[in-house]
């Protein structure tokens, strides 16, 4: 299996290589055409200049191609243009030749230009093709031929006096093109190496955090929940966001694992205490340690602890149902004021037994909200039961509903001991109890507020708690229907 690093590196280097091949091919073709066209234009200009000069020169009385001064001049032009210049009669008979390379061209003076080349110059007025003039010149050459025209002052007519041919070695063109190509290839090679190094670095920079995350995930699977991805703190790209999200997930998993361990410890504690009590009293009755006169009291204790276990198991089942992925909160319109009053009436016995008063601040009309009426009834019951349980005897409970915008705010408050600020953030945790509640409230199992929080989370609602100067207030929201 190829790694992401290898695939990324191969893809980047392949794209760069293909780009250079396409660019190099286009550059080679265009540069060759440009150099050839430029050389051809230069040779045509030189041939045209020699033809014009020769025509004008031969118009002078007594002028001849065999004039040493003329031949020296044409030789100079041949040297400057780096080409071979050949002059011929109209029938193709060579009368003069000069070469930039200092070659012995005496053999050309006894030769003739091929007939097809002569005819092309006569008929078309120009000749420009690769060739070697029928073997008159050696090697691969490019030949440009033009007629030498002379104007007669007597007749006023222009007639062809001869022909001039400029011959340049193709190897010169090839050498120039090869030099350009070599420079391009060297530059392309350097750029390709730099691109390959940059691609390797960027691919490694991209894939290394992914490898670290894979290793961290494997360690998580082995139970090492303190593993984190490091080295991506300063990155502001998608990989940095992924690493940050991974670490946040790791923190959440570690916290969940800690809560799970705490949950198991709390469940074990809550189960062990009543079971120890039940076993102790049952053994005492069986072995006679508890006298018959106190058996009824012991049985009452066993019954109470058994009911406590039953409540704990029932609450655990309720939690399992609420946290199940299959649990879907029903959305119905109902009057939350009616629900709150109905719960208050059901707890009238407990309220009276504690000598508590009730202060209500409810709207005159119904407050219609969206939610599951049964679940919200459970929320109100747990909050009111909790408020009654921890209120100071003889004080008052305060119930209020306020409508603000699209939300209804339901509040339940009591007067009692102030909850320390460090505990306010923990009161919605599973099995959380203050020391006072553990000692005085043996009916509670520490799941009431956690169930409240879970139900409201399922409704996508919030709940807050405040406690100042003995006044503790729980406020939760519902969406107005």
GROMACS .gro file of C-alpha atoms in nm:
model
  481
    1UNK     CA    1   0.000   0.000   0.000
    2UNK     CA    2   0.141   0.337  -0.102
    3UNK     CA    3   0.160   0.599   0.168
    4UNK     CA    4  -0.002   0.939   0.133
    5UNK     CA    5   0.345   1.094   0.138
    6UNK     CA    6   0.461   0.882  -0.157
    7UNK     CA    7   0.143   0.947  -0.358
    8UNK     CA    8   0.165   1.320  -0.291
    9UNK     CA    9   0.535   1.330  -0.382
   10UNK     CA   10   0.490   1.127  -0.702
   11UNK     CA   11   0.192   1.336  -0.808
   12UNK     CA   12   0.373   1.668  -0.754
   13UNK     CA   13   0.698   1.559  -0.923
   14UNK     CA   14   0.505   1.404  -1.213
   15UNK     CA   15   0.312   1.725  -1.270
   16UNK     CA   16   0.634   1.926  -1.264
   17UNK     CA   17   0.807   1.681  -1.499
   18UNK     CA   18   0.515   1.674  -1.745
   19UNK     CA   19   0.498   2.054  -1.735
   20UNK     CA   20   0.868   2.079  -1.818
   21UNK     CA   21   0.838   1.824  -2.098
   22UNK     CA   22   0.548   2.013  -2.255
   23UNK     CA   23   0.716   2.347  -2.202
   24UNK     CA   24   1.049   2.210  -2.330
   25UNK     CA   25   0.889   2.066  -2.642
   26UNK     CA   26   0.710   2.390  -2.717
   27UNK     CA   27   1.025   2.590  -2.644
   28UNK     CA   28   1.242   2.367  -2.865
   29UNK     CA   29   1.002   2.384  -3.159
   30UNK     CA   30   0.939   2.756  -3.134
   31UNK     CA   31   1.304   2.843  -3.074
   32UNK     CA   32   1.418   2.633  -3.374
   33UNK     CA   33   1.161   2.796  -3.598
   34UNK     CA   34   1.254   3.139  -3.469
   35UNK     CA   35   1.630   3.083  -3.519
   36UNK     CA   36   1.572   2.937  -3.867
   37UNK     CA   37   1.344   3.221  -3.969
   38UNK     CA   38   1.584   3.478  -3.830
   39UNK     CA   39   1.880   3.321  -4.010
   40UNK     CA   40   1.684   3.294  -4.333
   41UNK     CA   41   1.580   3.658  -4.313
   42UNK     CA   42   1.942   3.759  -4.248
   43UNK     CA   43   2.067   3.554  -4.545
   44UNK     CA   44   1.795   3.697  -4.772
   45UNK     CA   45   1.893   4.050  -4.667
   46UNK     CA   46   2.261   3.978  -4.734
   47UNK     CA   47   2.187   3.817  -5.073
   48UNK     CA   48   1.960   4.108  -5.164
   49UNK     CA   49   2.228   4.354  -5.066
   50UNK     CA   50   2.497   4.173  -5.269
   51UNK     CA   51   2.263   4.145  -5.571
   52UNK     CA   52   2.176   4.515  -5.554
   53UNK     CA   53   2.537   4.616  -5.503
   54UNK     CA   54   2.660   4.393  -5.787
   55UNK     CA   55   2.392   4.516  -6.025
   56UNK     CA   56   2.482   4.876  -5.949
   57UNK     CA   57   2.854   4.802  -5.969
   58UNK     CA   58   2.836   4.628  -6.306
   59UNK     CA   59   2.648   4.927  -6.443
   60UNK     CA   60   2.968   5.126  -6.431
   61UNK     CA   61   3.173   5.145  -6.747
   62UNK     CA   62   3.452   4.891  -6.746
   63UNK     CA   63   3.339   4.723  -6.419
   64UNK     CA   64   3.394   4.347  -6.389
   65UNK     CA   65   3.329   4.076  -6.135
   66UNK     CA   66   3.694   3.984  -6.166
   67UNK     CA   67   3.793   4.320  -6.019
   68UNK     CA   68   4.007   4.242  -5.707
   69UNK     CA   69   3.849   4.534  -5.519
   70UNK     CA   70   3.500   4.401  -5.586
   71UNK     CA   71   3.598   4.048  -5.491
   72UNK     CA   72   3.758   4.173  -5.166
   73UNK     CA   73   3.440   4.359  -5.083
   74UNK     CA   74   3.221   4.051  -5.145
   75UNK     CA   75   3.462   3.837  -4.940
   76UNK     CA   76   3.430   4.085  -4.654
   77UNK     CA   77   3.051   4.060  -4.670
   78UNK     CA   78   3.077   3.680  -4.666
   79UNK     CA   79   3.298   3.692  -4.358
   80UNK     CA   80   3.067   3.930  -4.178
   81UNK     CA   81   2.756   3.724  -4.259
   82UNK     CA   82   2.937   3.395  -4.180
   83UNK     CA   83   2.826   3.240  -4.508
   84UNK     CA   84   2.948   3.138  -4.854
   85UNK     CA   85   2.866   3.376  -5.141
   86UNK     CA   86   2.848   3.238  -5.499
   87UNK     CA   87   2.803   3.449  -5.815
   88UNK     CA   88   2.697   3.290  -6.143
   89UNK     CA   89   2.592   3.373  -6.493
   90UNK     CA   90   2.231   3.344  -6.604
   91UNK     CA   91   2.295   2.988  -6.723
   92UNK     CA   92   2.431   2.887  -6.380
   93UNK     CA   93   2.802   2.900  -6.462
   94UNK     CA   94   2.989   3.000  -6.142
   95UNK     CA   95   3.210   3.304  -6.195
   96UNK     CA   96   3.307   3.389  -5.835
   97UNK     CA   97   3.283   3.239  -5.484
   98UNK     CA   98   3.388   3.363  -5.143
   99UNK     CA   99   3.371   3.174  -4.811
  100UNK     CA  100   3.380   3.292  -4.450
  101UNK     CA  101   3.574   2.979  -4.353
  102UNK     CA  102   3.860   3.046  -4.592
  103UNK     CA  103   3.792   2.737  -4.804
  104UNK     CA  104   3.952   2.686  -5.144
  105UNK     CA  105   3.663   2.747  -5.384
  106UNK     CA  106   3.856   2.726  -5.712
  107UNK     CA  107   3.674   2.404  -5.797
  108UNK     CA  108   3.344   2.593  -5.793
  109UNK     CA  109   3.466   2.818  -6.077
  110UNK     CA  110   3.448   2.522  -6.313
  111UNK     CA  111   3.101   2.416  -6.195
  112UNK     CA  112   2.744   2.511  -6.269
  113UNK     CA  113   2.443   2.565  -6.047
  114UNK     CA  114   2.179   2.290  -6.089
  115UNK     CA  115   1.920   2.371  -6.355
  116UNK     CA  116   1.621   2.342  -6.118
  117UNK     CA  117   1.773   2.604  -5.889
  118UNK     CA  118   1.850   2.836  -6.184
  119UNK     CA  119   1.497   2.800  -6.318
  120UNK     CA  120   1.348   2.870  -5.975
  121UNK     CA  121   1.543   3.196  -5.951
  122UNK     CA  122   1.444   3.299  -6.303
  123UNK     CA  123   1.076   3.208  -6.270
  124UNK     CA  124   1.002   3.290  -5.904
  125UNK     CA  125   1.261   3.563  -5.852
  126UNK     CA  126   1.394   3.389  -5.541
  127UNK     CA  127   1.515   3.054  -5.409
  128UNK     CA  128   1.527   2.963  -5.037
  129UNK     CA  129   1.556   2.596  -4.943
  130UNK     CA  130   1.781   2.353  -4.755
  131UNK     CA  131   2.028   2.183  -4.990
  132UNK     CA  132   2.386   2.165  -5.115
  133UNK     CA  133   2.342   2.292  -5.473
  134UNK     CA  134   2.384   1.950  -5.623
  135UNK     CA  135   2.700   1.876  -5.427
  136UNK     CA  136   2.875   2.208  -5.498
  137UNK     CA  137   2.899   2.271  -5.124
  138UNK     CA  138   2.960   2.015  -4.851
  139UNK     CA  139   2.743   1.934  -4.555
  140UNK     CA  140   2.387   2.031  -4.477
  141UNK     CA  141   2.325   2.387  -4.589
  142UNK     CA  142   2.057   2.644  -4.631
  143UNK     CA  143   2.065   2.823  -4.969
  144UNK     CA  144   1.915   3.159  -5.065
  145UNK     CA  145   1.935   3.267  -5.432
  146UNK     CA  146   1.838   3.598  -5.596
  147UNK     CA  147   1.883   3.741  -5.950
  148UNK     CA  148   2.131   4.023  -6.018
  149UNK     CA  149   1.931   4.289  -6.196
  150UNK     CA  150   2.092   4.570  -6.395
  151UNK     CA  151   1.920   4.883  -6.527
  152UNK     CA  152   2.019   5.007  -6.869
  153UNK     CA  153   2.046   5.383  -6.893
  154UNK     CA  154   2.027   5.364  -7.273
  155UNK     CA  155   1.719   5.145  -7.318
  156UNK     CA  156   1.565   5.221  -6.980
  157UNK     CA  157   1.500   4.853  -6.923
  158UNK     CA  158   1.600   4.620  -6.642
  159UNK     CA  159   1.745   4.282  -6.728
  160UNK     CA  160   1.904   3.993  -6.539
  161UNK     CA  161   2.281   4.005  -6.542
  162UNK     CA  162   2.343   3.696  -6.326
  163UNK     CA  163   2.258   3.533  -5.995
  164UNK     CA  164   2.390   3.547  -5.639
  165UNK     CA  165   2.361   3.263  -5.386
  166UNK     CA  166   2.417   3.287  -5.009
  167UNK     CA  167   2.492   2.952  -4.849
  168UNK     CA  168   2.503   2.892  -4.470
  169UNK     CA  169   2.583   2.570  -4.290
  170UNK     CA  170   2.281   2.420  -4.108
  171UNK     CA  171   2.521   2.306  -3.836
  172UNK     CA  172   2.556   2.669  -3.732
  173UNK     CA  173   2.183   2.692  -3.684
  174UNK     CA  174   2.176   2.358  -3.504
  175UNK     CA  175   2.463   2.459  -3.278
  176UNK     CA  176   2.286   2.780  -3.179
  177UNK     CA  177   1.961   2.594  -3.118
  178UNK     CA  178   2.145   2.331  -2.915
  179UNK     CA  179   2.303   2.601  -2.700
  180UNK     CA  180   1.959   2.746  -2.626
  181UNK     CA  181   1.822   2.399  -2.553
  182UNK     CA  182   2.113   2.314  -2.323
  183UNK     CA  183   2.060   2.632  -2.123
  184UNK     CA  184   1.689   2.550  -2.096
  185UNK     CA  185   1.757   2.190  -1.986
  186UNK     CA  186   2.005   2.302  -1.722
  187UNK     CA  187   1.760   2.557  -1.586
  188UNK     CA  188   1.476   2.304  -1.601
  189UNK     CA  189   1.688   2.045  -1.420
  190UNK     CA  190   1.771   2.287  -1.139
  191UNK     CA  191   1.408   2.394  -1.108
  192UNK     CA  192   1.293   2.030  -1.112
  193UNK     CA  193   1.531   1.940  -0.829
  194UNK     CA  194   1.415   2.239  -0.628
  195UNK     CA  195   1.052   2.147  -0.698
  196UNK     CA  196   1.115   1.785  -0.594
  197UNK     CA  197   1.280   1.900  -0.270
  198UNK     CA  198   0.996   2.144  -0.201
  199UNK     CA  199   0.737   1.876  -0.282
  200UNK     CA  200   0.909   1.630  -0.050
  201UNK     CA  201   0.918   1.886   0.230
  202UNK     CA  202   0.555   1.995   0.187
  203UNK     CA  203   0.434   1.635   0.156
  204UNK     CA  204   0.620   1.539   0.473
  205UNK     CA  205   0.492   1.854   0.644
  206UNK     CA  206   0.140   1.749   0.549
  207UNK     CA  207   0.156   1.378   0.630
  208UNK     CA  208   0.363   1.378   0.950
  209UNK     CA  209   0.079   1.517   1.169
  210UNK     CA  210  -0.152   1.254   1.017
  211UNK     CA  211   0.096   0.981   1.118
  212UNK     CA  212   0.114   1.130   1.467
  213UNK     CA  213  -0.267   1.124   1.489
  214UNK     CA  214  -0.276   0.761   1.372
  215UNK     CA  215  -0.021   0.665   1.639
  216UNK     CA  216  -0.214   0.862   1.901
  217UNK     CA  217  -0.537   0.686   1.799
  218UNK     CA  218  -0.363   0.348   1.837
  219UNK     CA  219  -0.242   0.448   2.183
  220UNK     CA  220  -0.595   0.555   2.272
  221UNK     CA  221  -0.713   0.211   2.168
  222UNK     CA  222  -0.458   0.066   2.411
  223UNK     CA  223  -0.588   0.282   2.696
  224UNK     CA  224  -0.323   0.560   2.697
  225UNK     CA  225  -0.566   0.852   2.730
  226UNK     CA  226  -0.297   1.110   2.804
  227UNK     CA  227  -0.160   1.098   2.447
  228UNK     CA  228  -0.183   1.423   2.247
  229UNK     CA  229  -0.068   1.543   1.902
  230UNK     CA  230   0.210   1.800   1.936
  231UNK     CA  231   0.400   2.015   1.689
  232UNK     CA  232   0.093   2.165   1.518
  233UNK     CA  233   0.027   2.449   1.759
  234UNK     CA  234   0.149   2.721   1.521
  235UNK     CA  235  -0.021   2.589   1.206
  236UNK     CA  236  -0.311   2.794   1.072
  237UNK     CA  237  -0.423   2.550   0.801
  238UNK     CA  238  -0.666   2.258   0.784
  239UNK     CA  239  -0.411   2.016   0.930
  240UNK     CA  240  -0.365   2.246   1.230
  241UNK     CA  241  -0.744   2.259   1.275
  242UNK     CA  242  -0.759   1.880   1.251
  243UNK     CA  243  -0.484   1.841   1.511
  244UNK     CA  244  -0.660   2.087   1.740
  245UNK     CA  245  -0.991   1.903   1.695
  246UNK     CA  246  -0.814   1.571   1.759
  247UNK     CA  247  -0.665   1.699   2.085
  248UNK     CA  248  -1.004   1.839   2.187
  249UNK     CA  249  -1.157   1.498   2.115
  250UNK     CA  250  -0.878   1.337   2.318
  251UNK     CA  251  -0.951   1.569   2.610
  252UNK     CA  252  -1.319   1.482   2.585
  253UNK     CA  253  -1.246   1.109   2.573
  254UNK     CA  254  -1.009   1.137   2.867
  255UNK     CA  255  -1.273   1.328   3.061
  256UNK     CA  256  -1.536   1.070   2.965
  257UNK     CA  257  -1.307   0.791   3.080
  258UNK     CA  258  -1.248   0.970   3.409
  259UNK     CA  259  -1.624   1.019   3.449
  260UNK     CA  260  -1.682   0.655   3.365
  261UNK     CA  261  -1.435   0.546   3.631
  262UNK     CA  262  -1.593   0.785   3.878
  263UNK     CA  263  -1.938   0.662   3.779
  264UNK     CA  264  -1.840   0.300   3.844
  265UNK     CA  265  -1.685   0.397   4.177
  266UNK     CA  266  -2.000   0.590   4.276
  267UNK     CA  267  -2.232   0.308   4.170
  268UNK     CA  268  -2.018   0.062   4.363
  269UNK     CA  269  -2.035   0.288   4.669
  270UNK     CA  270  -2.411   0.345   4.640
  271UNK     CA  271  -2.475  -0.028   4.598
  272UNK     CA  272  -2.229  -0.143   4.861
  273UNK     CA  273  -2.371   0.066   5.147
  274UNK     CA  274  -2.733  -0.063   5.141
  275UNK     CA  275  -2.623  -0.417   5.052
  276UNK     CA  276  -2.383  -0.420   5.347
  277UNK     CA  277  -2.664  -0.294   5.572
  278UNK     CA  278  -2.911  -0.553   5.441
  279UNK     CA  279  -2.659  -0.837   5.473
  280UNK     CA  280  -2.560  -0.728   5.824
  281UNK     CA  281  -2.914  -0.711   5.960
  282UNK     CA  282  -3.017  -1.031   5.781
  283UNK     CA  283  -2.718  -1.220   5.923
  284UNK     CA  284  -2.792  -1.072   6.266
  285UNK     CA  285  -3.147  -1.205   6.254
  286UNK     CA  286  -3.036  -1.547   6.127
  287UNK     CA  287  -2.758  -1.605   6.381
  288UNK     CA  288  -2.952  -1.455   6.672
  289UNK     CA  289  -2.724  -1.157   6.725
  290UNK     CA  290  -3.027  -0.929   6.696
  291UNK     CA  291  -3.281  -1.017   6.967
  292UNK     CA  292  -3.639  -1.093   6.867
  293UNK     CA  293  -3.756  -0.769   7.028
  294UNK     CA  294  -3.555  -0.572   6.768
  295UNK     CA  295  -3.619  -0.792   6.465
  296UNK     CA  296  -3.908  -0.574   6.346
  297UNK     CA  297  -3.686  -0.265   6.354
  298UNK     CA  298  -3.412  -0.453   6.167
  299UNK     CA  299  -3.662  -0.569   5.906
  300UNK     CA  300  -3.778  -0.209   5.862
  301UNK     CA  301  -3.417  -0.109   5.796
  302UNK     CA  302  -3.377  -0.396   5.547
  303UNK     CA  303  -3.700  -0.289   5.372
  304UNK     CA  304  -3.586   0.075   5.357
  305UNK     CA  305  -3.248  -0.017   5.212
  306UNK     CA  306  -3.415  -0.252   4.963
  307UNK     CA  307  -3.642   0.028   4.841
  308UNK     CA  308  -3.337   0.251   4.816
  309UNK     CA  309  -3.168  -0.008   4.595
  310UNK     CA  310  -3.484  -0.029   4.388
  311UNK     CA  311  -3.487   0.350   4.342
  312UNK     CA  312  -3.120   0.347   4.244
  313UNK     CA  313  -3.176   0.073   3.984
  314UNK     CA  314  -3.485   0.255   3.852
  315UNK     CA  315  -3.293   0.581   3.820
  316UNK     CA  316  -3.012   0.395   3.643
  317UNK     CA  317  -3.261   0.251   3.396
  318UNK     CA  318  -3.411   0.598   3.342
  319UNK     CA  319  -3.063   0.733   3.269
  320UNK     CA  320  -2.994   0.451   3.026
  321UNK     CA  321  -3.319   0.527   2.844
  322UNK     CA  322  -3.253   0.903   2.835
  323UNK     CA  323  -2.897   0.859   2.707
  324UNK     CA  324  -2.987   0.594   2.450
  325UNK     CA  325  -2.933   0.694   2.086
  326UNK     CA  326  -3.282   0.558   2.019
  327UNK     CA  327  -3.438   0.808   2.261
  328UNK     CA  328  -3.623   1.074   2.062
  329UNK     CA  329  -3.779   1.363   2.249
  330UNK     CA  330  -4.145   1.409   2.155
  331UNK     CA  331  -4.232   1.762   2.049
  332UNK     CA  332  -4.577   1.870   2.166
  333UNK     CA  333  -4.743   2.197   2.260
  334UNK     CA  334  -4.833   2.213   2.628
  335UNK     CA  335  -4.883   2.463   2.908
  336UNK     CA  336  -4.573   2.464   3.129
  337UNK     CA  337  -4.761   2.661   3.399
  338UNK     CA  338  -5.013   2.379   3.428
  339UNK     CA  339  -4.732   2.123   3.454
  340UNK     CA  340  -4.558   2.320   3.730
  341UNK     CA  341  -4.881   2.361   3.931
  342UNK     CA  342  -4.967   1.993   3.891
  343UNK     CA  343  -4.625   1.890   4.026
  344UNK     CA  344  -4.661   2.139   4.311
  345UNK     CA  345  -4.995   1.983   4.413
  346UNK     CA  346  -4.844   1.631   4.402
  347UNK     CA  347  -4.573   1.741   4.648
  348UNK     CA  348  -4.813   1.919   4.885
  349UNK     CA  349  -4.764   1.655   5.156
  350UNK     CA  350  -4.386   1.699   5.162
  351UNK     CA  351  -4.419   2.079   5.159
  352UNK     CA  352  -4.655   2.076   5.457
  353UNK     CA  353  -4.442   1.828   5.650
  354UNK     CA  354  -4.148   2.074   5.631
  355UNK     CA  355  -4.368   2.372   5.715
  356UNK     CA  356  -4.281   2.551   5.392
  357UNK     CA  357  -4.472   2.829   5.220
  358UNK     CA  358  -4.495   2.869   4.842
  359UNK     CA  359  -4.459   3.195   4.650
  360UNK     CA  360  -4.560   3.179   4.282
  361UNK     CA  361  -4.497   3.437   4.010
  362UNK     CA  362  -4.674   3.291   3.709
  363UNK     CA  363  -4.831   3.464   3.404
  364UNK     CA  364  -5.208   3.506   3.410
  365UNK     CA  365  -5.261   3.302   3.095
  366UNK     CA  366  -5.114   2.973   2.977
  367UNK     CA  367  -4.750   2.957   2.864
  368UNK     CA  368  -4.746   2.726   2.563
  369UNK     CA  369  -4.409   2.565   2.491
  370UNK     CA  370  -4.263   2.286   2.278
  371UNK     CA  371  -4.133   1.965   2.437
  372UNK     CA  372  -4.216   1.630   2.593
  373UNK     CA  373  -4.475   1.697   2.869
  374UNK     CA  374  -4.385   1.383   3.062
  375UNK     CA  375  -4.011   1.461   3.053
  376UNK     CA  376  -4.062   1.824   3.158
  377UNK     CA  377  -4.292   1.700   3.439
  378UNK     CA  378  -3.996   1.488   3.558
  379UNK     CA  379  -3.770   1.797   3.544
  380UNK     CA  380  -4.012   2.005   3.752
  381UNK     CA  381  -4.066   1.719   3.999
  382UNK     CA  382  -3.692   1.665   4.053
  383UNK     CA  383  -3.623   2.037   4.097
  384UNK     CA  384  -3.914   2.090   4.338
  385UNK     CA  385  -3.836   1.774   4.534
  386UNK     CA  386  -3.474   1.886   4.561
  387UNK     CA  387  -3.578   2.236   4.670
  388UNK     CA  388  -3.812   2.094   4.939
  389UNK     CA  389  -3.546   1.854   5.063
  390UNK     CA  390  -3.278   2.117   5.117
  391UNK     CA  391  -3.494   2.416   5.219
  392UNK     CA  392  -3.475   2.542   5.575
  393UNK     CA  393  -3.791   2.449   5.764
  394UNK     CA  394  -4.043   2.733   5.786
  395UNK     CA  395  -3.908   2.921   5.481
  396UNK     CA  396  -4.076   2.966   5.142
  397UNK     CA  397  -4.033   2.811   4.804
  398UNK     CA  398  -4.036   3.051   4.506
  399UNK     CA  399  -4.170   2.942   4.168
  400UNK     CA  400  -4.161   3.176   3.865
  401UNK     CA  401  -4.211   3.169   3.489
  402UNK     CA  402  -4.096   3.455   3.266
  403UNK     CA  403  -4.131   3.488   2.890
  404UNK     CA  404  -3.844   3.662   2.710
  405UNK     CA  405  -3.843   3.658   2.331
  406UNK     CA  406  -3.880   3.300   2.207
  407UNK     CA  407  -3.795   3.140   2.542
  408UNK     CA  408  -3.981   3.069   2.865
  409UNK     CA  409  -3.763   3.079   3.179
  410UNK     CA  410  -3.886   2.850   3.461
  411UNK     CA  411  -3.727   2.911   3.805
  412UNK     CA  412  -3.741   2.708   4.128
  413UNK     CA  413  -3.576   2.865   4.436
  414UNK     CA  414  -3.544   2.783   4.806
  415UNK     CA  415  -3.378   2.925   5.116
  416UNK     CA  416  -3.119   2.708   5.285
  417UNK     CA  417  -2.746   2.666   5.308
  418UNK     CA  418  -2.545   2.836   5.034
  419UNK     CA  419  -2.383   2.598   4.787
  420UNK     CA  420  -2.009   2.673   4.765
  421UNK     CA  421  -1.905   2.824   4.427
  422UNK     CA  422  -1.664   2.536   4.360
  423UNK     CA  423  -1.955   2.289   4.384
  424UNK     CA  424  -2.201   2.477   4.160
  425UNK     CA  425  -2.028   2.342   3.850
  426UNK     CA  426  -2.053   1.984   3.981
  427UNK     CA  427  -2.409   1.961   4.107
  428UNK     CA  428  -2.532   1.827   3.772
  429UNK     CA  429  -2.277   1.543   3.773
  430UNK     CA  430  -2.382   1.183   3.836
  431UNK     CA  431  -2.388   1.083   4.205
  432UNK     CA  432  -2.264   1.424   4.316
  433UNK     CA  433  -2.363   1.505   4.675
  434UNK     CA  434  -2.244   1.752   4.930
  435UNK     CA  435  -2.120   1.611   5.260
  436UNK     CA  436  -2.431   1.747   5.428
  437UNK     CA  437  -2.663   1.566   5.192
  438UNK     CA  438  -2.477   1.238   5.235
  439UNK     CA  439  -2.524   1.251   5.606
  440UNK     CA  440  -2.885   1.375   5.622
  441UNK     CA  441  -3.046   1.249   5.302
  442UNK     CA  442  -3.030   0.874   5.279
  443UNK     CA  443  -3.316   0.857   5.028
  444UNK     CA  444  -3.126   1.042   4.756
  445UNK     CA  445  -2.892   0.869   4.514
  446UNK     CA  446  -2.736   1.178   4.354
  447UNK     CA  447  -2.897   1.131   4.013
  448UNK     CA  448  -3.191   1.374   4.022
  449UNK     CA  449  -3.012   1.683   3.888
  450UNK     CA  450  -2.815   1.475   3.640
  451UNK     CA  451  -3.144   1.342   3.499
  452UNK     CA  452  -3.274   1.701   3.480
  453UNK     CA  453  -2.964   1.806   3.285
  454UNK     CA  454  -2.991   1.507   3.051
  455UNK     CA  455  -3.360   1.571   2.972
  456UNK     CA  456  -3.298   1.938   2.897
  457UNK     CA  457  -2.997   1.851   2.680
  458UNK     CA  458  -3.222   1.620   2.480
  459UNK     CA  459  -3.457   1.918   2.435
  460UNK     CA  460  -3.160   2.139   2.329
  461UNK     CA  461  -3.238   2.362   2.628
  462UNK     CA  462  -3.023   2.499   2.913
  463UNK     CA  463  -3.030   2.505   3.291
  464UNK     CA  464  -2.834   2.726   3.530
  465UNK     CA  465  -2.789   2.732   3.907
  466UNK     CA  466  -2.704   3.020   4.141
  467UNK     CA  467  -2.658   3.022   4.517
  468UNK     CA  468  -2.600   3.344   4.714
  469UNK     CA  469  -2.671   3.426   5.077
  470UNK     CA  470  -2.876   3.110   5.126
  471UNK     CA  471  -3.096   3.163   4.816
  472UNK     CA  472  -3.045   2.880   4.566
  473UNK     CA  473  -3.219   2.916   4.228
  474UNK     CA  474  -3.244   2.671   3.939
  475UNK     CA  475  -3.361   2.818   3.605
  476UNK     CA  476  -3.421   2.624   3.284
  477UNK     CA  477  -3.548   2.732   2.942
  478UNK     CA  478  -3.816   2.605   2.704
  479UNK     CA  479  -3.899   2.720   2.352
  480UNK     CA  480  -4.223   2.914   2.311
  481UNK     CA  481  -4.472   2.738   2.083
   0.00000   0.00000   0.00000
